[in-house]
Short mmCIF file of C-alpha atoms and ligand atoms in Angstrom, two decimals:
data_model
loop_
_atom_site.label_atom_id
_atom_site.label_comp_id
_atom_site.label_asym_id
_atom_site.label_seq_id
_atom_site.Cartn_x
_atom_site.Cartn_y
_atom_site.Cartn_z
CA UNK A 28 -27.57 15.64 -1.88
CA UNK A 29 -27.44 13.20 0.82
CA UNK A 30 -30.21 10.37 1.93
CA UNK A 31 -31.62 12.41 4.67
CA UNK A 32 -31.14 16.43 3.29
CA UNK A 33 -34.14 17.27 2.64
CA UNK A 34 -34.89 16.44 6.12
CA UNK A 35 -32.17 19.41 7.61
CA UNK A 36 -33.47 22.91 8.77
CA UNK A 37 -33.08 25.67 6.83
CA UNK A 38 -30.52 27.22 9.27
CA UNK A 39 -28.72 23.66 9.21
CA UNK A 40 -28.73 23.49 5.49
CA UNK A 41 -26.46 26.73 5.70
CA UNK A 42 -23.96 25.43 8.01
CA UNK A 43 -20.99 24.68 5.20
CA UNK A 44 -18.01 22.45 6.85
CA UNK A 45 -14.86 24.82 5.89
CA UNK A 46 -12.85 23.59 2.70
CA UNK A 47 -9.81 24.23 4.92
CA UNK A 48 -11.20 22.29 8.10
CA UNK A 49 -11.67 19.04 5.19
CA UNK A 50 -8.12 19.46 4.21
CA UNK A 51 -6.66 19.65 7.15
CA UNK A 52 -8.85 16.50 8.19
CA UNK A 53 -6.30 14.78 6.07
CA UNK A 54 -3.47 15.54 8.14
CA UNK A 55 -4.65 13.64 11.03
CA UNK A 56 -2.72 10.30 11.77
CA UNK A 57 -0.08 11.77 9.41
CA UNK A 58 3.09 12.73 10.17
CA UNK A 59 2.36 15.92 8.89
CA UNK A 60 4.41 19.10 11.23
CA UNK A 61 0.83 20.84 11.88
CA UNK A 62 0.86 24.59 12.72
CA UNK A 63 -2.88 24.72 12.42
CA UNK A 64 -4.40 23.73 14.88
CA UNK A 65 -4.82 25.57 18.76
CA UNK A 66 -4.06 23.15 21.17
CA UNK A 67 -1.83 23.35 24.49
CA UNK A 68 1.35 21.47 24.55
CA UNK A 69 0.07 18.70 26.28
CA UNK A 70 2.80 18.10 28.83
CA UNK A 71 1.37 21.44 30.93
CA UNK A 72 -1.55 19.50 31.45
CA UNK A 73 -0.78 18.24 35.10
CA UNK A 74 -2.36 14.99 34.95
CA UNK A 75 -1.18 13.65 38.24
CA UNK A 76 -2.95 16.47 40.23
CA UNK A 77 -6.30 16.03 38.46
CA UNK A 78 -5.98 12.49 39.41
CA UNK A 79 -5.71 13.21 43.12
CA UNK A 80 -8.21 15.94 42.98
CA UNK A 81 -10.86 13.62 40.94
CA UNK A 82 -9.73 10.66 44.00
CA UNK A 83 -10.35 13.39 46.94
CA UNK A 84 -13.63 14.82 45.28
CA UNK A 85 -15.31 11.28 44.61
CA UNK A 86 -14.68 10.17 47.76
CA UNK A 87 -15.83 13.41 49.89
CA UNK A 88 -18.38 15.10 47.37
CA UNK A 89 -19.54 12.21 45.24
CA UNK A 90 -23.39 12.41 45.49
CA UNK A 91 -22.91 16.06 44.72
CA UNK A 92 -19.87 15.83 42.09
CA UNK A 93 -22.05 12.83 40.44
CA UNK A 94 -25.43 15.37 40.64
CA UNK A 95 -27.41 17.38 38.44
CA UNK A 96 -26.18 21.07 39.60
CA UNK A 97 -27.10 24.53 39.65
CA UNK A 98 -27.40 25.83 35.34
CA UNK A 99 -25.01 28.86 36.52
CA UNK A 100 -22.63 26.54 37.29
CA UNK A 101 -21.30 24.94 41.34
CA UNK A 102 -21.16 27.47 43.74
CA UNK A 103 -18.01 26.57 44.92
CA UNK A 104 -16.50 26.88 41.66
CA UNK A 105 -17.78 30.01 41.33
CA UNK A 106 -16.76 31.61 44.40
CA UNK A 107 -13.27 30.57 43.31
CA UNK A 108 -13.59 32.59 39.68
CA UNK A 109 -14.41 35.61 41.92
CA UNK A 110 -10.88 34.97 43.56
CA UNK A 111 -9.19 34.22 40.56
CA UNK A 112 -10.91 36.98 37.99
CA UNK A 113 -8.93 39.72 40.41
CA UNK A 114 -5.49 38.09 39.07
CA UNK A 115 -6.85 40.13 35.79
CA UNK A 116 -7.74 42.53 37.76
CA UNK A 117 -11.50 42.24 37.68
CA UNK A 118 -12.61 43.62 41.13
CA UNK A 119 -15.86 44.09 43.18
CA UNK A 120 -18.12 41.29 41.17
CA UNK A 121 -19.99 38.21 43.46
CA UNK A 122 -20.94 35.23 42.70
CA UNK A 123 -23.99 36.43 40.39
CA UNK A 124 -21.90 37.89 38.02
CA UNK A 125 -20.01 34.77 37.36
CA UNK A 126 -21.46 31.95 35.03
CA UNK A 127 -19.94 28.42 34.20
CA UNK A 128 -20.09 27.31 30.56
CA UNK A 129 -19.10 24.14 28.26
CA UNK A 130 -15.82 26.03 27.23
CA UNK A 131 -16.10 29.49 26.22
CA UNK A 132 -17.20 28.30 22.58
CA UNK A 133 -20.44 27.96 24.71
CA UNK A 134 -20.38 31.35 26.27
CA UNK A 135 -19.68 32.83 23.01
CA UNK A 136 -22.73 30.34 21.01
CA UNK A 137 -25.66 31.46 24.21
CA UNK A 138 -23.95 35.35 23.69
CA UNK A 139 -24.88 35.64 20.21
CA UNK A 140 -27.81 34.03 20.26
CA UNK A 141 -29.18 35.94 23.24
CA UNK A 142 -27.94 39.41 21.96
CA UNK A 143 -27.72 39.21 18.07
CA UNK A 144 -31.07 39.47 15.44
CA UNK A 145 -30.87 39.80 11.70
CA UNK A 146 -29.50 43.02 10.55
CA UNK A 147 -27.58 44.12 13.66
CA UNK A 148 -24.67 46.15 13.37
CA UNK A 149 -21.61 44.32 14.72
CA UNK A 150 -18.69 44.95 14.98
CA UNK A 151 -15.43 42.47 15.11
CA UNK A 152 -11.28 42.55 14.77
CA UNK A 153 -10.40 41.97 10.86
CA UNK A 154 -9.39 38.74 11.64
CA UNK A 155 -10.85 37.25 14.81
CA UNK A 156 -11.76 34.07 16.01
CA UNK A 157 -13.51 32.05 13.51
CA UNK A 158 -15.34 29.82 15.74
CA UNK A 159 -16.97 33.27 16.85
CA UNK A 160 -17.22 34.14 13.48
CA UNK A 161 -19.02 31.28 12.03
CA UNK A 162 -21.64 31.30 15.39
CA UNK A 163 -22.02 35.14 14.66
CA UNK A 164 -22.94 34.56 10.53
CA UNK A 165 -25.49 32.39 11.58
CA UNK A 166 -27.22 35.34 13.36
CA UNK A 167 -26.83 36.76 10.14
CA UNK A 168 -25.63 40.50 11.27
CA UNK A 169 -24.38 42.66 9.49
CA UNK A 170 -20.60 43.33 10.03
CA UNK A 171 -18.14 45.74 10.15
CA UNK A 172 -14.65 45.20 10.92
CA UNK A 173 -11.67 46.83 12.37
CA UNK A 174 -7.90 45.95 11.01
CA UNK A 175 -5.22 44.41 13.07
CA UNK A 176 -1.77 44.60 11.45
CA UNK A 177 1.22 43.50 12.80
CA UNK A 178 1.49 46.75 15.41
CA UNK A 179 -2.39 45.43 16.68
CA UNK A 180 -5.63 46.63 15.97
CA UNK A 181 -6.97 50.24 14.40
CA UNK A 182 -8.86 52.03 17.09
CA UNK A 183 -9.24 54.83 14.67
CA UNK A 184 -10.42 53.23 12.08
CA UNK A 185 -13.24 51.44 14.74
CA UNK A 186 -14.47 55.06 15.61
CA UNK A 187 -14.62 56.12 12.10
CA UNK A 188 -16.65 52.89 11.59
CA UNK A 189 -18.74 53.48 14.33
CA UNK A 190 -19.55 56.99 13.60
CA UNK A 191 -20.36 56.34 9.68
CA UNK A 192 -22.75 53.19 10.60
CA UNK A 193 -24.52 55.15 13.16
CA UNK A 194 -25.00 57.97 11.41
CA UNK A 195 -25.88 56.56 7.63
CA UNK A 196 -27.27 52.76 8.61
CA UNK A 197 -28.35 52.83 12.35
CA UNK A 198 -27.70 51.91 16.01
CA UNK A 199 -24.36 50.07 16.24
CA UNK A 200 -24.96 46.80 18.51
CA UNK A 201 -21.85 44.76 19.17
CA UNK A 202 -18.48 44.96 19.87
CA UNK A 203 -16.97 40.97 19.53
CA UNK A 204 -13.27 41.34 20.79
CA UNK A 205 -9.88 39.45 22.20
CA UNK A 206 -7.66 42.30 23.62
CA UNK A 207 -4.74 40.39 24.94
CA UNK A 208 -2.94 37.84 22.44
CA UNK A 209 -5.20 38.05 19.66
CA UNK A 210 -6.41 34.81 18.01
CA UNK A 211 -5.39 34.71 14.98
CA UNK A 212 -2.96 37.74 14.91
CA UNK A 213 -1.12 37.30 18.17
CA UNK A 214 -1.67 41.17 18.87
CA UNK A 215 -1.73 42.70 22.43
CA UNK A 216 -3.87 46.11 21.99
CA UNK A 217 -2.41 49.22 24.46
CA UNK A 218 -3.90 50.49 27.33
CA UNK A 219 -4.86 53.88 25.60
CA UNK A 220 -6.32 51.86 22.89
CA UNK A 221 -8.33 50.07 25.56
CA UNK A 222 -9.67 53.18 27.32
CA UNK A 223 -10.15 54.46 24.15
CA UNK A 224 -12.49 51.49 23.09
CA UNK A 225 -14.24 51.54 26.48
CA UNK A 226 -15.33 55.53 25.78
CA UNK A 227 -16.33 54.38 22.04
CA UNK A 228 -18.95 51.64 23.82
CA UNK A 229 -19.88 54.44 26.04
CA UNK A 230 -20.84 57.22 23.10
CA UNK A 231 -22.13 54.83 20.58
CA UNK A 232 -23.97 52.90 23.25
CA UNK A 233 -22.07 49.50 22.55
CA UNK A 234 -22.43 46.04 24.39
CA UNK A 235 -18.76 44.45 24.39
CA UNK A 236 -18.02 41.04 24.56
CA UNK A 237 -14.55 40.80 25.61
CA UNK A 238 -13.01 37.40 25.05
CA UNK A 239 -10.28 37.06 27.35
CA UNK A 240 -9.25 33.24 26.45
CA UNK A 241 -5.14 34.04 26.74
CA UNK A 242 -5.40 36.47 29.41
CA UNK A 243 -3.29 34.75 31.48
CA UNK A 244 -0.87 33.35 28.74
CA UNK A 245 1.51 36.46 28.64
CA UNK A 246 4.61 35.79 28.90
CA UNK A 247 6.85 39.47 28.08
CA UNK A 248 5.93 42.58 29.78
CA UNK A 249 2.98 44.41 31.46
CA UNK A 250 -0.15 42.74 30.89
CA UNK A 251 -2.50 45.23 29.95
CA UNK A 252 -5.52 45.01 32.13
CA UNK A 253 -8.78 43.53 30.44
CA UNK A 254 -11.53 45.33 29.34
CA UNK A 255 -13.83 44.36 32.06
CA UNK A 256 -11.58 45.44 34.78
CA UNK A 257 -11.65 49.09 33.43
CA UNK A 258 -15.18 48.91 32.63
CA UNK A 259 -17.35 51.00 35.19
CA UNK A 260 -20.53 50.63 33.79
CA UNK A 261 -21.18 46.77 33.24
CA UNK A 262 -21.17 46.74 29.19
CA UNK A 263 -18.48 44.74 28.98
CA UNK A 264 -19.41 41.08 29.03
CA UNK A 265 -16.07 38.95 30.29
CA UNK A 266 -15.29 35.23 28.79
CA UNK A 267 -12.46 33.12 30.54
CA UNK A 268 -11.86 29.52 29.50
CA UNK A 269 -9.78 26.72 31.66
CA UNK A 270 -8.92 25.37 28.19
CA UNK A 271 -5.52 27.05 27.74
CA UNK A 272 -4.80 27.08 31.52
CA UNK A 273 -5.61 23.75 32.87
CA UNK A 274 -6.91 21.27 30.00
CA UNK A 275 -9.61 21.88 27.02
CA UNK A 276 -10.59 18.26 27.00
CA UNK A 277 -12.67 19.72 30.42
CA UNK A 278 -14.45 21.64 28.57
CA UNK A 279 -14.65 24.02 31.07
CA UNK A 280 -15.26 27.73 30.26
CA UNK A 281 -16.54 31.38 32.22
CA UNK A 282 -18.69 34.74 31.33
CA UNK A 283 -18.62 37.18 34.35
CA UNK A 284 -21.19 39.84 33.34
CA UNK A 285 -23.93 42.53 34.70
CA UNK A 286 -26.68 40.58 36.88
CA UNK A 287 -29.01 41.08 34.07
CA UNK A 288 -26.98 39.31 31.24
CA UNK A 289 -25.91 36.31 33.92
CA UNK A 290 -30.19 35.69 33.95
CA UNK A 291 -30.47 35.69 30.23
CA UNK A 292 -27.48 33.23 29.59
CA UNK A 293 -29.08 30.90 32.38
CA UNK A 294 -32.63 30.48 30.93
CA UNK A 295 -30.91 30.25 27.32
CA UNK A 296 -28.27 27.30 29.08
CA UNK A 297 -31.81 25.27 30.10
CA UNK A 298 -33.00 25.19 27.06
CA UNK A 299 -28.96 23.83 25.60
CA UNK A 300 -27.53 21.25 28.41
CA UNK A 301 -29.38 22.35 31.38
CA UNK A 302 -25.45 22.83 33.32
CA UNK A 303 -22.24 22.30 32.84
CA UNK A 304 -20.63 18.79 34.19
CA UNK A 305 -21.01 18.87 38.07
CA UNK A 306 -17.82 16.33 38.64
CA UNK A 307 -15.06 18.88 35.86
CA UNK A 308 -16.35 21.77 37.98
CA UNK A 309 -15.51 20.61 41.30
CA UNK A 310 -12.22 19.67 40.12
CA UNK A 311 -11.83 22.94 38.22
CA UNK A 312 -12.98 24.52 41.53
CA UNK A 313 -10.23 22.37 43.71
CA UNK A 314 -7.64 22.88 41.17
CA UNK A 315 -8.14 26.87 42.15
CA UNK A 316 -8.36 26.04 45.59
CA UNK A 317 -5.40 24.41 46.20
CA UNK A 318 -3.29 26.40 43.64
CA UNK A 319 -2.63 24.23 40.85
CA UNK A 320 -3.65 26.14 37.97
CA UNK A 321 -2.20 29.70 39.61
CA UNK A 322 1.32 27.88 40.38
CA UNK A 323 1.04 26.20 36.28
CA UNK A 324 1.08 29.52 35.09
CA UNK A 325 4.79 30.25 35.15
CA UNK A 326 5.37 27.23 33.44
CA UNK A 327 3.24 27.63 30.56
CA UNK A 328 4.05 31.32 30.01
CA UNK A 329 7.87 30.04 30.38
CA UNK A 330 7.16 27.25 27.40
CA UNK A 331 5.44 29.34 25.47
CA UNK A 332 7.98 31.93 25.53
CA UNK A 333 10.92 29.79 24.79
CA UNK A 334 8.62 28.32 21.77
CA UNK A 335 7.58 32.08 20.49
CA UNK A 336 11.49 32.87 20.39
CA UNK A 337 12.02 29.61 18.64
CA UNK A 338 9.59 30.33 16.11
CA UNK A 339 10.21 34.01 15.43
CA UNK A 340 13.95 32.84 15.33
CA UNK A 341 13.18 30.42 12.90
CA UNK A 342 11.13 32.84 10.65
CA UNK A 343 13.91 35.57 10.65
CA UNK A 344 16.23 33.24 9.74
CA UNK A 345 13.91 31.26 6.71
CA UNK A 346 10.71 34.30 5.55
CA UNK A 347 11.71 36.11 3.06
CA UNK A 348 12.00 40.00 3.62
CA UNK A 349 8.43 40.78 2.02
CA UNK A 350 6.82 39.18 4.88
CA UNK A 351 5.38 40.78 7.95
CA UNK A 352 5.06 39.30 10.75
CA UNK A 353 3.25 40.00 14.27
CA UNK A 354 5.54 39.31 16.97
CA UNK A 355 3.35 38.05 20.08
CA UNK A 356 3.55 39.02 23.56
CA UNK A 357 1.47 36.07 24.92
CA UNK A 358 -0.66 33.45 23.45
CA UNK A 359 -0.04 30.65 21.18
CA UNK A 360 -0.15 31.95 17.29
CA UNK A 361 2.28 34.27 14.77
CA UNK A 362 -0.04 35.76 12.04
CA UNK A 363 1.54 36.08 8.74
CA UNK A 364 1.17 38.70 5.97
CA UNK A 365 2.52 37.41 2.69
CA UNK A 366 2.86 39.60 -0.59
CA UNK A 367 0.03 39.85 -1.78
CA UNK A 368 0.45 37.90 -5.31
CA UNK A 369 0.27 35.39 -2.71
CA UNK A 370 -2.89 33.38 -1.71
CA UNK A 371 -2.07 31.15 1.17
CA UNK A 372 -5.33 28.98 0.63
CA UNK A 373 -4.14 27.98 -2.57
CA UNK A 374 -0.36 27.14 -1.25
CA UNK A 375 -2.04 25.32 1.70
CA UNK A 376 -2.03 22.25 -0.96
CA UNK A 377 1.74 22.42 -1.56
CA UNK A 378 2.44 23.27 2.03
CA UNK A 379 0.47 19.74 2.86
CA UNK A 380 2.39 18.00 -0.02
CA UNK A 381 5.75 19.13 1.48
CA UNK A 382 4.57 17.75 4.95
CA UNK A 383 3.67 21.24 6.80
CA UNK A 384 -0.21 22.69 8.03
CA UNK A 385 -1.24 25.95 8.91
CA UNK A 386 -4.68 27.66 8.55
CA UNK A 387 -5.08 30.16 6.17
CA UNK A 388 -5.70 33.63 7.23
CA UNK A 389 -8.91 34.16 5.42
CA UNK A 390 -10.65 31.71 7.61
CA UNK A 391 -10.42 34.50 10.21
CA UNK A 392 -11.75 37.60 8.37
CA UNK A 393 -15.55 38.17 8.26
CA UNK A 394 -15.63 38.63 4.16
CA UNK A 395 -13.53 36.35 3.36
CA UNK A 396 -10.61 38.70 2.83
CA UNK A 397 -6.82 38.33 3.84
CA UNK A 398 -6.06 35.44 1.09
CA UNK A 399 -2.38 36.61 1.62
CA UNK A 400 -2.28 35.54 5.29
CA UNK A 401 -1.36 32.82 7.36
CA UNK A 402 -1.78 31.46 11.49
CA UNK A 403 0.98 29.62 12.50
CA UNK A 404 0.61 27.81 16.00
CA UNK A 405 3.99 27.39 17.99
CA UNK A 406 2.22 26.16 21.80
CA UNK A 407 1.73 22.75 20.30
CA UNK A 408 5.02 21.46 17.58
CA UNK A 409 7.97 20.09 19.46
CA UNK A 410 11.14 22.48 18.89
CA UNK A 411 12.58 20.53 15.64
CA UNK A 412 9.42 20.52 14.00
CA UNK A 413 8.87 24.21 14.24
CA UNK A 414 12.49 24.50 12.55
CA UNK A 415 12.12 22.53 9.86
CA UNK A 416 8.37 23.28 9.23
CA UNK A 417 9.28 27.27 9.40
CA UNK A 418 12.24 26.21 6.76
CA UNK A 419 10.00 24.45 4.14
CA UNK A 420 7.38 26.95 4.06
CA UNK A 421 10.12 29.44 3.81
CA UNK A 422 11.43 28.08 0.84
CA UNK A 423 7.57 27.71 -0.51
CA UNK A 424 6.79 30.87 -0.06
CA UNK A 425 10.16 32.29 -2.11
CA UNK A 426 9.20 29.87 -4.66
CA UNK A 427 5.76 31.10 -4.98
CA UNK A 428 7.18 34.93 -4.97
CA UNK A 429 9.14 34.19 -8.02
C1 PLP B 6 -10.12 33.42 21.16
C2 PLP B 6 -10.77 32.12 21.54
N1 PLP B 6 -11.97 32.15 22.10
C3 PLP B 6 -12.60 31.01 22.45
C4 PLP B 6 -12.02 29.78 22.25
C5 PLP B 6 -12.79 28.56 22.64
O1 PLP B 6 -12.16 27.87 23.62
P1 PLP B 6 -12.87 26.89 24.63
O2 PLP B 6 -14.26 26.62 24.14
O3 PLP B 6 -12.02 25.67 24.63
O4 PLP B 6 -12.88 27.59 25.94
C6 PLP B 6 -10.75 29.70 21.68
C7 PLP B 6 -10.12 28.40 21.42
O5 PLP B 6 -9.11 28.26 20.79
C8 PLP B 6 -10.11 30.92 21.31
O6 PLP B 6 -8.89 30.93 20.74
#
């Protein structure tokens, strides 16, 4: 008990800081090889152009840039996510439709709030993002969960879901997914899978919130089109982020939705931070304009690639032949599924001691379940350190299997 706890909400007082978060706290300022975390490879960041942008937009938009703004974020800005949503293929919105956010963590924070209540029926990827996941438990729904393996996620096994829940506990509510290079699993789910989805929401009556954050990270084949731009009837609700495509430190993030969702978000966004910074969204907004982030893409998807086949190399060569593996058409992460005699939260010690990080899968899954999984993060490690980190967990995990 701390000096002030007794002083904490009740909702506060159940916010738990993860055991895994703590321990990988202690890799910081280490020269630990760290697989966990999400971040960019820093040198796509293209510092010298946000430096002329920031120069140009203080000098010809400062008492704007340097303003309170608009809480749906700069018009300009979002004029230019109407242009650049129909790169994914998202068609015939305007500028209502689109809504500027702190990051999509923010996006995804006023979603749930504004759409979950106790005892909703939601449903989510087993695993998915845990930042949505830990947001969502504090709405305290309940949830249901559909499986990704290796080969992506079980549309069947959503409709069975959906049909049992609606037809033995009530009216499903939510639909939380990331179609396109899954976070954690690194899946890409079909295009019959995603029509198929699309006509579930439709029968069952589902809102889906499609989280689209490495949409335009894929770097081998067809791109599957997001949900939103097959969606015909405005249920899906759309979140882009700038994070993975220009810089997180911006904070910079996107929902385009149905008129009627866009007015919720904004009066919820008063009562949070009022709008997002005026100054990152003009230079978000120039960086479209003058074709920065568009002409970045190749790049990124180019690095990532080499960095996915440098990784998946590395794991054929040093994973023993128990383990699965998903094999990632865009994105940053390789989800692992161990033996199960394995639980990677308990290895994550050793892993540490030996000088390598990753997160452990059951982070990701809703109850706690995949102990035998892993996330492994190639878009940030430098080449050698992927080698050599692949190599000693490798040889950790044959140890463990004997
Ligand atoms: C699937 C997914 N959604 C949302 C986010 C949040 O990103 P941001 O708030 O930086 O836009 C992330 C970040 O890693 C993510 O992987």
């Amino acid at each position: 008990m701390g000096k002030w706890s007794s002083f904490f909400s009740t909702d506060t007082k159940s916010l738990k800081s993860s055991e895994i978060r703590d321990l990988l706290k202690l890799t910081e300022g280490k020269s630990v090889i760290s697989f966990a975390g999400g971040l960019p490879d820093p040198s796509t960041f293209p510092a010298e152009d946000i430096s002329r942008i920031t120069e140009d937009v203080l000098r010809s938009k400062a008492s704007s840039a340097l303003q309170y703004s608009a809480t749906a974020g700069v018009a300009e800005l979002r004029k230019e996510l109407v242009n650049f949503s129909a790169l994914r293929g998202i068609t015939g919105i305007r500028d209502d439709n689109v809504f500027v956010t702190v990051g999509s963590q923010e996006a995804l924070f006023m979603l749930f709030n504004i759409l979950v209540d106790p005892g909703d029926h939601v449903f989510v990827e087993r695993p998915t993002y845990l930042t949505a996941l830990n947001v969502l438990r504090t709405r305290k729904p309940i949830f249901h969960g559909m499986e990704v393996s290796e080969k992506g996620p079980n549309v069947l096994q959503l409709e069975e879901e959906l049909k049992k829940v609606s037809k033995e506990q009530g009216k499903p509510k939510l639909l939380y997914v990331i179609p396109t290079a899954q976070n954690p699993a690194g899946t890409t789910m079909n295009l019959d899978d995603r029509k198929r989805v699309l006509e579930l929401a439709t029968q069952y009556d589902l809102l889906v919130v499609e989280d689209d954050a490495y949409g335009f990270l894929v770097f081998e084949g067809e791109s599957p089109p997001p949900l939103k731009a097959l969606d015909k009837e405005g249920r899906v609700i759309y979140l882009g982020t700038f994070s993975k495509i220009l810089s997180p430190g911006l904070r910079l993030g996107w929902i385009v939705a149905d008129d009627e969702i866009i007015k919720e978000v904004e009066l919820f966004k008063q009562n949070v931070d009022l709008h997002t910074p005026s100054l990152n969204q003009y230079i978000a907004a120039e960086a479209l304009k003058r074709g920065i982030i568009q002409n970045n893409l190749p790049k990124i998807r180019s690095l990532y690639r080499q960095k996915r086949d440098y990784m998946l190399a590395s794991i054929e060569t040093h994973f023993p032949s128990q383990v699965k593996w998903s094999k990632p058409v865009g994105g940053m992460f390789v989800f692992s599924w161990l033996p199960d005699k394995i639980d990677t939260t308990k290895m994550l010690e050793d892993s540490m001691r030996r000088g390598v990080a990753y997160v452990p899968g059951s982070s990701f899954y809703y109850d706690y379940g995949g102990r035998n999984t892993m996330r492994i993060n190639y878009s940030f490690p430098r080449k050698e350190e992927i080698e050599r980190g692949i190599q000693i967990l490798g040889s950790l995990i044959k140890e463990k299997l004997q």
